[in-house]
Amino acid sequence: VIRCRAAVAWAVGKPLSVEEVEVAPPKAGEVRVKIVATGICRTDDHVLEGCFPNVVFPVIPGHEGAGIVESVGEGVTSVKPGDKVIPLCLPQCGECSFCLNPDSNYCLKSHVSEPQNLLPDKTSRFTCKGKQIHHFLWVSTFAEYTVIPEYAVAKIDAAAPLDKVCVLGCGFPTGYGAAINTAKVKPGSTCAVFGIGGVGLSVVMGCKAAGASRIIAVDINKDKFAKAKELGATECISPHDFKKPIQEVLTEMTGHGVDYSFEAIGHVDTLTAALASCNMNTGFCVMVGELASGSVISVDPMLLLSGRTWKGTLLGGWNTRDCIPKLVSSYLEKKFNSDVLITHTLPIAKVNEGFELLRAGKR
Ligand code: NAD
Ligand code: ZN
Ligand code: ZN
C-alpha cells in the first residue's frame, strides 16, 4: 500500500480537500501509476457541481494526466514499471464489438456504458481516514498514485515531457480530433467554434491544420480572443456585441452559414445556435461540450430535414490506446503546439486555486 496525497471531493458543491490517502496495489489486469502532472478540464468542474448523478462521492476526480508506471498486476503485459503513460478517460479494450469496428472509437467499457466509480472488479483501491473513496472514469488523476485497468493506459514515448503532454489526455485530442476526425474539415472551408477554452482552442488548431480558410471564434470572454487569433482564428466575435441571435450574425457573415460549426461550451442554447449556424444542406455541426445529465434540447426539425449533419464526439474520435501515443510522437515532432493550453502550473496543494482560475475564465 502506498500513502500519498490526493485531492478528494467529499460532497457536491464543496471545494476539493487535499488528503493523505492509501492506494492499494494493482490487482490482476491493473496498473498502478505515479501521476506526475494533471490538467483541469471543465468536466472535472461539472463533477464538483454535481452535474453527473452517476459519479459517486467521495471521489478523486481528474482525468487529464500523465505519469509513470509504478507496478503492474498479474497478467499485465503491455506496460512495465518505469514506462511513461497517459491514463485514458475513454478506454480501448480492443475486444468489444465497437473496438473491433474500425469506424468507432466508442469502447463498451467506457463510462457511458459502464459505471467507473469502482474498478472493473467492483472494488476501490483508494481509502482515506478509513473510508472507501471512489474512482473517477477509472483514472482519478488528482491522486499522486492511482490504479487503472491496463486497457485504460497508453504507453507513450520515453522522451515525452509529462508536464506538457498531460493535456493530450483529454482537452487537446478532443478539440483537435473533433475537427480532423469527426468533422473531417476540408481545405478552404469556413468554420465557427463556439467557446474557446482549452477544448475550443484545440478545435481552432484542428481546423487550421485541416486547411480551413476562415475560422470564426465565438466567445463571451474577449480575453480569450488574442490566443485564438494566434492559433488560427481569422475572426473573433462575442454574442454580447449583437442584438440579433449569433446564428443570424454568422449566417450573414458567410452568406448561407458556415461549413462546419463546433460547440465546445456545453449549453443547450449555444448547441442549438451552433446547429443553426452551419449551412442548411451540407453544414456539419459537432457537439463537443458536455451538457448536465438529463438536459433536453428541442430543435426545429427543418434544421435537419434540409440536410444538415449533427454529430457528437467522444474524445475527438480517436481510438485512444492506438492514437494517443501517436499524438505524443507528433507533439515531439512539433506538428502542433499543445503547450499553449497550459496557462498556469500549480502544486497539488493549490488545486482549488486552479479551479478558481478556470471559473474566472483565466485559464
Ligand atoms: P472552458 O470552460 O475552458 O471553456 C468554455 C468557454 O466557453 C469559455 O471560454 C467561456 O467563456 C465560453 N462560454 C461560456 N458560455 C458561453 C456562451 N454563452 N457563449 C459563448 N461562449 C461561452 O471548458 P473546456 O475545458 O474547454 O471544455 C469545454 C466543454 O467540452 C465542456 O462542456 C467539457 O465538459 C466538454 N468536454 C467534452 C469532451 C468530449 O469528449 N466530448 C471532452 C472534454 C471536454
Ligand atoms: Zn476532459
Ligand atoms: Zn472496447
Short mmCIF file of C-alpha atoms and ligand atoms in Angstrom, two decimals:
data_model
loop_
_atom_site.label_atom_id
_atom_site.label_comp_id
_atom_site.label_asym_id
_atom_site.label_seq_id
_atom_site.Cartn_x
_atom_site.Cartn_y
_atom_site.Cartn_z
CA VAL A 1 0.00 0.00 0.00
CA ILE A 2 1.27 3.46 -0.93
CA ARG A 3 0.42 6.53 1.13
CA CYS A 4 0.34 9.75 -0.88
CA ARG A 5 -1.64 12.93 -1.39
CA ALA A 6 -4.83 13.22 -3.41
CA ALA A 7 -7.47 15.89 -3.96
CA VAL A 8 -10.69 14.36 -2.65
CA ALA A 9 -14.21 15.63 -3.40
CA TRP A 10 -16.20 14.63 -0.31
CA ALA A 11 -19.56 16.06 -1.43
CA VAL A 12 -21.24 18.01 -4.26
CA GLY A 13 -20.59 21.75 -4.16
CA LYS A 14 -17.65 21.53 -1.73
CA PRO A 15 -14.07 22.51 -2.65
CA LEU A 16 -11.58 19.70 -3.06
CA SER A 17 -9.68 18.68 0.02
CA VAL A 18 -6.04 17.58 -0.26
CA GLU A 19 -5.72 14.50 1.96
CA GLU A 20 -3.36 11.66 2.66
CA VAL A 21 -4.84 8.56 1.01
CA GLU A 22 -3.87 4.89 0.85
CA VAL A 23 -3.57 3.39 -2.62
CA ALA A 24 -3.75 -0.42 -2.67
CA PRO A 25 -1.55 -2.43 -5.07
CA PRO A 26 -2.91 -3.21 -8.55
CA LYS A 27 -4.90 -6.44 -8.89
CA ALA A 28 -4.86 -8.68 -11.98
CA GLY A 29 -5.14 -6.65 -15.18
CA GLU A 30 -4.46 -3.34 -13.40
CA VAL A 31 -1.61 -0.86 -13.37
CA ARG A 32 -0.52 1.49 -10.55
CA VAL A 33 0.69 4.80 -11.95
CA LYS A 34 2.61 7.66 -10.32
CA ILE A 35 0.86 10.75 -11.68
CA VAL A 36 3.43 13.44 -12.49
CA ALA A 37 1.13 16.12 -13.93
CA THR A 38 -2.57 16.64 -14.47
CA GLY A 39 -4.66 19.23 -16.24
CA ILE A 40 -8.01 20.59 -15.11
CA CYS A 41 -10.78 20.11 -17.65
CA ARG A 42 -14.22 21.72 -17.35
CA THR A 43 -15.64 18.20 -16.97
CA ASP A 44 -13.92 17.98 -13.54
CA ASP A 45 -15.71 21.16 -12.54
CA HIS A 46 -19.01 19.69 -13.75
CA VAL A 47 -18.30 16.74 -11.39
CA LEU A 48 -17.81 19.06 -8.38
CA GLU A 49 -21.04 20.89 -9.28
CA GLY A 50 -22.93 17.58 -9.26
CA CYS A 51 -23.89 17.62 -12.95
CA PHE A 52 -23.36 13.86 -13.32
CA PRO A 53 -25.54 11.87 -10.88
CA ASN A 54 -23.72 8.67 -11.87
CA VAL A 55 -20.49 9.91 -10.22
CA VAL A 56 -20.41 8.62 -6.64
CA PHE A 57 -18.93 10.72 -3.80
CA PRO A 58 -16.48 10.77 -2.07
CA VAL A 59 -14.43 10.66 -5.27
CA ILE A 60 -10.97 11.57 -6.56
CA PRO A 61 -11.61 13.45 -9.84
CA GLY A 62 -9.11 14.35 -12.58
CA HIS A 63 -8.85 12.71 -15.99
CA GLU A 64 -6.18 14.60 -17.96
CA GLY A 65 -2.88 13.33 -16.61
CA ALA A 66 0.46 11.78 -17.42
CA GLY A 67 2.65 9.57 -15.29
CA ILE A 68 5.00 6.65 -14.84
CA VAL A 69 4.02 3.02 -14.19
CA GLU A 70 4.98 2.12 -10.61
CA SER A 71 3.84 -1.52 -10.56
CA VAL A 72 1.61 -3.87 -12.52
CA GLY A 73 -0.85 -6.59 -11.50
CA GLU A 74 -0.91 -10.18 -12.63
CA GLY A 75 -1.23 -10.75 -16.36
CA VAL A 76 -0.33 -7.21 -17.43
CA THR A 77 1.94 -7.39 -20.46
CA SER A 78 1.61 -4.14 -22.42
CA VAL A 79 3.32 -1.88 -19.84
CA LYS A 80 6.01 -2.35 -17.19
CA PRO A 81 7.31 -0.33 -14.23
CA GLY A 82 9.13 2.79 -15.44
CA ASP A 83 7.09 3.22 -18.64
CA LYS A 84 5.65 6.67 -19.28
CA VAL A 85 1.88 6.53 -19.78
CA ILE A 86 -1.19 8.65 -20.34
CA PRO A 87 -4.31 7.42 -18.50
CA LEU A 88 -7.28 7.11 -20.86
CA CYS A 89 -10.61 8.53 -19.72
CA LEU A 90 -12.06 6.69 -22.73
CA PRO A 91 -10.59 3.16 -22.73
CA GLN A 92 -9.91 0.94 -25.72
CA CYS A 93 -10.34 -2.69 -24.63
CA GLY A 94 -9.65 -3.90 -28.17
CA GLU A 95 -12.15 -6.75 -27.83
CA CYS A 96 -15.70 -5.34 -27.73
CA SER A 97 -17.81 -5.01 -30.89
CA PHE A 98 -17.20 -1.25 -31.05
CA CYS A 99 -13.42 -1.59 -30.60
CA LEU A 100 -13.45 -4.15 -33.43
CA ASN A 101 -15.34 -1.71 -35.69
CA PRO A 102 -12.77 0.49 -37.47
CA ASP A 103 -15.27 3.35 -37.74
CA SER A 104 -15.81 3.58 -33.99
CA ASN A 105 -13.81 4.94 -31.05
CA TYR A 106 -16.51 4.07 -28.55
CA CYS A 107 -15.44 1.22 -26.26
CA LEU A 108 -18.19 -0.65 -24.42
CA LYS A 109 -16.05 -0.32 -21.28
CA SER A 110 -16.41 3.48 -21.42
CA HIS A 111 -18.26 5.41 -18.71
CA VAL A 112 -21.28 5.86 -20.99
CA SER A 113 -21.94 2.10 -20.88
CA GLU A 114 -20.44 1.05 -17.56
CA PRO A 115 -20.16 2.96 -14.25
CA GLN A 116 -16.50 3.71 -13.49
CA ASN A 117 -16.83 4.67 -9.83
CA LEU A 118 -15.14 1.40 -8.88
CA LEU A 119 -12.58 -0.65 -10.80
CA PRO A 120 -13.97 -3.44 -13.03
CA ASP A 121 -13.97 -5.95 -10.12
CA LYS A 122 -16.35 -3.53 -8.30
CA THR A 123 -13.91 -2.56 -5.56
CA SER A 124 -11.90 0.61 -4.92
CA ARG A 125 -8.13 0.90 -4.48
CA PHE A 126 -8.45 4.20 -2.54
CA THR A 127 -9.12 4.74 1.16
CA CYS A 128 -8.88 7.89 3.25
CA LYS A 129 -9.49 8.16 7.02
CA GLY A 130 -10.84 4.60 6.97
CA LYS A 131 -13.41 5.38 4.25
CA GLN A 132 -13.57 3.96 0.75
CA ILE A 133 -13.04 6.67 -1.90
CA HIS A 134 -14.46 6.23 -5.41
CA HIS A 135 -12.56 6.29 -8.68
CA PHE A 136 -13.48 8.69 -11.49
CA LEU A 137 -13.51 7.44 -15.10
CA TRP A 138 -11.12 4.75 -13.82
CA VAL A 139 -8.25 7.26 -13.94
CA SER A 140 -8.55 9.68 -10.93
CA THR A 141 -5.53 11.75 -11.89
CA PHE A 142 -5.88 14.12 -8.90
CA ALA A 143 -4.01 11.49 -6.85
CA GLU A 144 -0.22 11.15 -6.70
CA TYR A 145 -0.72 7.41 -7.30
CA THR A 146 -3.72 5.84 -8.98
CA VAL A 147 -4.75 2.35 -10.11
CA ILE A 148 -6.13 1.93 -13.64
CA PRO A 149 -7.20 -1.06 -15.80
CA GLU A 150 -4.49 -1.96 -18.32
CA TYR A 151 -6.76 -1.14 -21.28
CA ALA A 152 -7.18 2.42 -19.95
CA VAL A 153 -3.50 3.39 -20.09
CA ALA A 154 -1.45 4.17 -23.19
CA LYS A 155 2.31 3.75 -23.22
CA ILE A 156 3.99 6.83 -24.70
CA ASP A 157 7.47 7.83 -25.90
CA ALA A 158 10.07 7.85 -23.08
CA ALA A 159 11.21 11.29 -24.27
CA ALA A 160 7.81 12.91 -23.65
CA PRO A 161 7.76 15.75 -21.07
CA LEU A 162 4.94 14.64 -18.76
CA ASP A 163 4.16 18.16 -17.54
CA LYS A 164 3.36 19.11 -21.14
CA VAL A 165 1.76 16.01 -22.67
CA CYS A 166 -0.80 15.64 -19.85
CA VAL A 167 -3.15 17.81 -21.96
CA LEU A 168 -3.06 15.02 -24.54
CA GLY A 169 -5.19 13.04 -22.06
CA CYS A 170 -8.37 14.98 -22.84
CA GLY A 171 -8.61 18.64 -23.92
CA PHE A 172 -6.27 18.67 -26.90
CA PRO A 173 -7.25 15.38 -28.60
CA THR A 174 -10.93 16.17 -28.03
CA GLY A 175 -10.88 19.52 -29.82
CA TYR A 176 -8.26 18.71 -32.45
CA GLY A 177 -9.93 15.38 -33.27
CA ALA A 178 -13.40 16.97 -33.41
CA ALA A 179 -12.13 18.96 -36.42
CA ILE A 180 -9.87 16.34 -38.03
CA ASN A 181 -11.70 13.05 -37.32
CA THR A 182 -15.33 13.85 -36.53
CA ALA A 183 -16.00 16.73 -38.94
CA LYS A 184 -13.16 15.90 -41.37
CA VAL A 185 -12.84 19.62 -42.14
CA LYS A 186 -11.93 20.21 -45.80
CA PRO A 187 -9.28 22.65 -47.05
CA GLY A 188 -10.69 26.07 -47.94
CA SER A 189 -13.79 25.67 -45.77
CA THR A 190 -15.37 28.04 -43.25
CA CYS A 191 -15.66 27.03 -39.58
CA ALA A 192 -17.23 28.51 -36.44
CA VAL A 193 -16.06 27.48 -32.98
CA PHE A 194 -18.37 28.24 -30.04
CA GLY A 195 -16.38 28.50 -26.80
CA ILE A 196 -12.62 28.91 -26.91
CA GLY A 197 -11.50 27.35 -23.67
CA GLY A 198 -8.92 24.57 -23.78
CA VAL A 199 -11.13 22.36 -25.94
CA GLY A 200 -12.31 25.12 -28.32
CA LEU A 201 -8.75 26.38 -28.87
CA SER A 202 -7.82 22.82 -29.82
CA VAL A 203 -10.71 22.81 -32.31
CA VAL A 204 -9.27 26.03 -33.80
CA MET A 205 -5.87 24.29 -34.12
CA GLY A 206 -7.53 21.29 -35.81
CA CYS A 207 -9.46 23.46 -38.29
CA LYS A 208 -6.27 25.34 -39.14
CA ALA A 209 -4.28 22.12 -39.59
CA ALA A 210 -7.03 20.81 -41.89
CA GLY A 211 -6.64 23.89 -44.08
CA ALA A 212 -9.83 25.83 -43.26
CA SER A 213 -9.59 29.29 -44.80
CA ARG A 214 -11.93 31.04 -42.38
CA ILE A 215 -12.22 30.21 -38.68
CA ILE A 216 -14.64 32.31 -36.64
CA ALA A 217 -14.28 32.00 -32.85
CA VAL A 218 -17.34 32.81 -30.73
CA ASP A 219 -16.95 33.51 -27.01
CA ILE A 220 -18.38 35.91 -24.42
CA ASN A 221 -14.92 36.31 -22.82
CA LYS A 222 -12.90 38.63 -25.07
CA ASP A 223 -9.73 37.95 -23.08
CA LYS A 224 -9.58 34.66 -24.99
CA PHE A 225 -9.53 36.27 -28.44
CA ALA A 226 -5.79 37.03 -28.68
CA LYS A 227 -4.81 33.40 -28.17
CA ALA A 228 -7.50 32.17 -30.59
CA LYS A 229 -6.12 34.51 -33.28
CA GLU A 230 -2.57 33.39 -32.59
CA LEU A 231 -3.70 29.78 -33.19
CA GLY A 232 -5.52 30.45 -36.44
CA ALA A 233 -8.90 32.10 -35.80
CA THR A 234 -9.45 34.64 -38.58
CA GLU A 235 -12.26 36.48 -36.73
CA CYS A 236 -13.43 36.54 -33.11
CA ILE A 237 -16.91 37.66 -32.11
CA SER A 238 -18.87 37.97 -28.87
CA PRO A 239 -22.64 37.32 -28.85
CA HIS A 240 -22.90 40.25 -26.39
CA ASP A 241 -21.94 42.70 -29.15
CA PHE A 242 -25.01 41.90 -31.28
CA LYS A 243 -28.73 42.42 -30.80
CA LYS A 244 -29.67 39.57 -33.13
CA PRO A 245 -29.03 35.90 -32.36
CA ILE A 246 -25.47 34.82 -33.10
CA GLN A 247 -26.62 32.22 -35.68
CA GLU A 248 -28.09 35.07 -37.75
CA VAL A 249 -24.86 37.05 -37.42
CA LEU A 250 -22.81 34.06 -38.61
CA THR A 251 -25.23 33.36 -41.47
CA GLU A 252 -24.92 36.96 -42.66
CA MET A 253 -21.13 36.91 -42.32
CA THR A 254 -20.87 33.81 -44.51
CA GLY A 255 -23.81 34.01 -46.92
CA HIS A 256 -25.61 30.78 -46.03
CA GLY A 257 -23.89 29.68 -42.85
CA VAL A 258 -20.55 28.05 -42.14
CA ASP A 259 -19.47 24.66 -43.49
CA TYR A 260 -18.59 23.35 -40.02
CA SER A 261 -19.67 24.53 -36.57
CA PHE A 262 -18.44 23.22 -33.24
CA GLU A 263 -19.98 23.69 -29.80
CA ALA A 264 -17.32 23.47 -27.07
CA ILE A 265 -19.23 25.02 -24.17
CA GLY A 266 -21.93 22.58 -23.05
CA HIS A 267 -25.11 24.72 -23.04
CA VAL A 268 -28.46 23.95 -24.65
CA ASP A 269 -28.80 27.41 -26.20
CA THR A 270 -25.31 27.51 -27.74
CA LEU A 271 -25.77 23.97 -29.06
CA THR A 272 -28.89 24.97 -30.97
CA ALA A 273 -27.21 28.19 -32.12
CA ALA A 274 -24.22 26.20 -33.41
CA LEU A 275 -26.54 23.84 -35.31
CA ALA A 276 -28.38 26.75 -36.94
CA SER A 277 -25.07 28.45 -37.83
CA CYS A 278 -23.94 25.83 -40.32
CA ASN A 279 -25.49 25.87 -43.80
CA MET A 280 -28.85 24.19 -44.27
CA ASN A 281 -27.70 21.39 -46.55
CA THR A 282 -24.07 20.34 -46.32
CA GLY A 283 -23.48 22.07 -42.97
CA PHE A 284 -21.91 19.85 -40.30
CA CYS A 285 -22.26 20.63 -36.60
CA VAL A 286 -20.21 18.83 -33.95
CA MET A 287 -21.39 18.66 -30.35
CA VAL A 288 -18.26 18.67 -28.19
CA GLY A 289 -19.46 20.36 -24.98
CA GLU A 290 -20.93 18.13 -22.32
CA LEU A 291 -24.38 19.01 -21.01
CA ALA A 292 -25.55 18.20 -17.49
CA SER A 293 -27.19 14.74 -17.30
CA GLY A 294 -30.89 14.93 -18.10
CA SER A 295 -30.65 18.05 -20.30
CA VAL A 296 -33.19 18.17 -23.12
CA ILE A 297 -32.80 20.05 -26.40
CA SER A 298 -35.71 20.99 -28.63
CA VAL A 299 -34.94 21.89 -32.23
CA ASP A 300 -36.92 22.88 -35.29
CA PRO A 301 -36.85 19.65 -37.36
CA MET A 302 -36.42 21.73 -40.54
CA LEU A 303 -32.86 22.38 -39.39
CA LEU A 304 -32.10 18.71 -40.01
CA LEU A 305 -34.62 17.86 -42.75
CA SER A 306 -32.86 20.23 -45.13
CA GLY A 307 -29.74 18.06 -44.91
CA ARG A 308 -27.55 19.30 -42.07
CA THR A 309 -25.48 16.76 -40.14
CA TRP A 310 -25.38 16.90 -36.34
CA LYS A 311 -22.81 14.68 -34.69
CA GLY A 312 -21.34 14.24 -31.24
CA THR A 313 -17.76 13.31 -30.46
CA LEU A 314 -16.14 11.40 -27.63
CA LEU A 315 -12.53 12.45 -27.15
CA GLY A 316 -12.33 13.67 -30.73
CA GLY A 317 -12.97 10.28 -32.29
CA TRP A 318 -9.51 8.84 -31.53
CA ASN A 319 -9.05 5.16 -30.75
CA THR A 320 -7.26 6.16 -27.62
CA ARG A 321 -4.75 3.35 -26.95
CA ASP A 322 -3.62 3.33 -30.58
CA CYS A 323 -3.75 7.05 -31.27
CA ILE A 324 -2.71 8.95 -28.11
CA PRO A 325 0.89 7.56 -28.33
CA LYS A 326 0.96 8.69 -31.99
CA LEU A 327 -0.24 12.15 -30.98
CA VAL A 328 2.56 12.28 -28.39
CA SER A 329 5.06 11.45 -31.15
CA SER A 330 3.57 14.19 -33.35
CA TYR A 331 3.90 16.60 -30.41
CA LEU A 332 7.58 15.66 -30.07
CA GLU A 333 7.98 16.29 -33.82
CA LYS A 334 6.41 19.73 -33.26
CA LYS A 335 3.48 19.05 -35.62
CA PHE A 336 1.24 21.04 -33.25
CA ASN A 337 1.79 23.16 -30.18
CA SER A 338 -0.48 21.98 -27.39
CA ASP A 339 1.70 23.85 -24.85
CA VAL A 340 -0.42 26.96 -25.50
CA LEU A 341 -3.19 25.28 -23.50
CA ILE A 342 -1.02 25.39 -20.36
CA THR A 343 -1.63 28.76 -18.71
CA HIS A 344 -0.59 28.05 -15.10
CA THR A 345 1.38 25.36 -13.28
CA LEU A 346 0.44 24.78 -9.63
CA PRO A 347 1.34 22.23 -6.92
CA ILE A 348 -1.40 19.77 -5.85
CA ALA A 349 -1.89 21.73 -2.61
CA LYS A 350 -3.26 24.61 -4.73
CA VAL A 351 -5.73 22.54 -6.75
CA ASN A 352 -8.66 24.74 -5.65
CA GLU A 353 -6.83 27.82 -6.95
CA GLY A 354 -6.66 26.04 -10.31
CA PHE A 355 -10.45 25.66 -10.28
CA GLU A 356 -10.85 29.34 -9.32
CA LEU A 357 -8.76 30.30 -12.38
CA LEU A 358 -10.94 28.04 -14.55
CA ARG A 359 -14.15 29.59 -13.21
CA ALA A 360 -12.78 33.11 -13.65
CA GLY A 361 -12.05 32.35 -17.32
CA LYS A 362 -8.32 32.85 -16.73
CA ARG A 363 -7.15 29.51 -17.98
P1 NAD B 1 -13.79 26.03 -20.64
O1 NAD B 1 -14.68 26.40 -19.53
O2 NAD B 1 -12.33 26.25 -20.52
O3 NAD B 1 -14.27 26.79 -21.98
C1 NAD B 1 -15.58 27.16 -22.25
C2 NAD B 1 -15.58 28.50 -22.98
O4 NAD B 1 -16.93 28.82 -23.35
C3 NAD B 1 -15.06 29.67 -22.14
O5 NAD B 1 -14.07 30.38 -22.86
C4 NAD B 1 -16.31 30.54 -21.91
O6 NAD B 1 -16.02 31.93 -21.85
C5 NAD B 1 -17.14 30.20 -23.13
N1 NAD B 1 -18.59 30.44 -22.95
C6 NAD B 1 -19.36 30.17 -21.85
N2 NAD B 1 -20.65 30.49 -22.11
C7 NAD B 1 -20.70 30.98 -23.37
C8 NAD B 1 -21.75 31.48 -24.20
N3 NAD B 1 -23.00 31.53 -23.77
N4 NAD B 1 -21.43 31.88 -25.46
C9 NAD B 1 -20.15 31.84 -25.92
N5 NAD B 1 -19.11 31.38 -25.17
C10 NAD B 1 -19.38 30.95 -23.92
O7 NAD B 1 -14.11 24.49 -20.92
P2 NAD B 1 -13.24 23.37 -21.68
O8 NAD B 1 -12.36 22.66 -20.69
O9 NAD B 1 -12.66 23.95 -22.91
O10 NAD B 1 -14.41 22.33 -22.05
C11 NAD B 1 -15.43 22.70 -22.97
C12 NAD B 1 -16.57 21.69 -22.95
O11 NAD B 1 -16.14 20.46 -23.53
C13 NAD B 1 -17.09 21.34 -21.57
O12 NAD B 1 -18.51 21.23 -21.62
C14 NAD B 1 -16.48 19.98 -21.30
O13 NAD B 1 -17.22 19.23 -20.35
C15 NAD B 1 -16.55 19.39 -22.69
N6 NAD B 1 -15.66 18.24 -22.99
C16 NAD B 1 -16.15 17.26 -23.81
C17 NAD B 1 -15.34 16.18 -24.17
C18 NAD B 1 -15.85 15.13 -25.12
O14 NAD B 1 -15.26 14.04 -25.18
N7 NAD B 1 -16.88 15.39 -25.88
C19 NAD B 1 -14.05 16.10 -23.67
C20 NAD B 1 -13.56 17.14 -22.87
C21 NAD B 1 -14.38 18.21 -22.53
ZN ZN B 2 -11.89 16.40 -20.10
ZN ZN B 3 -13.78 -1.96 -26.27
#
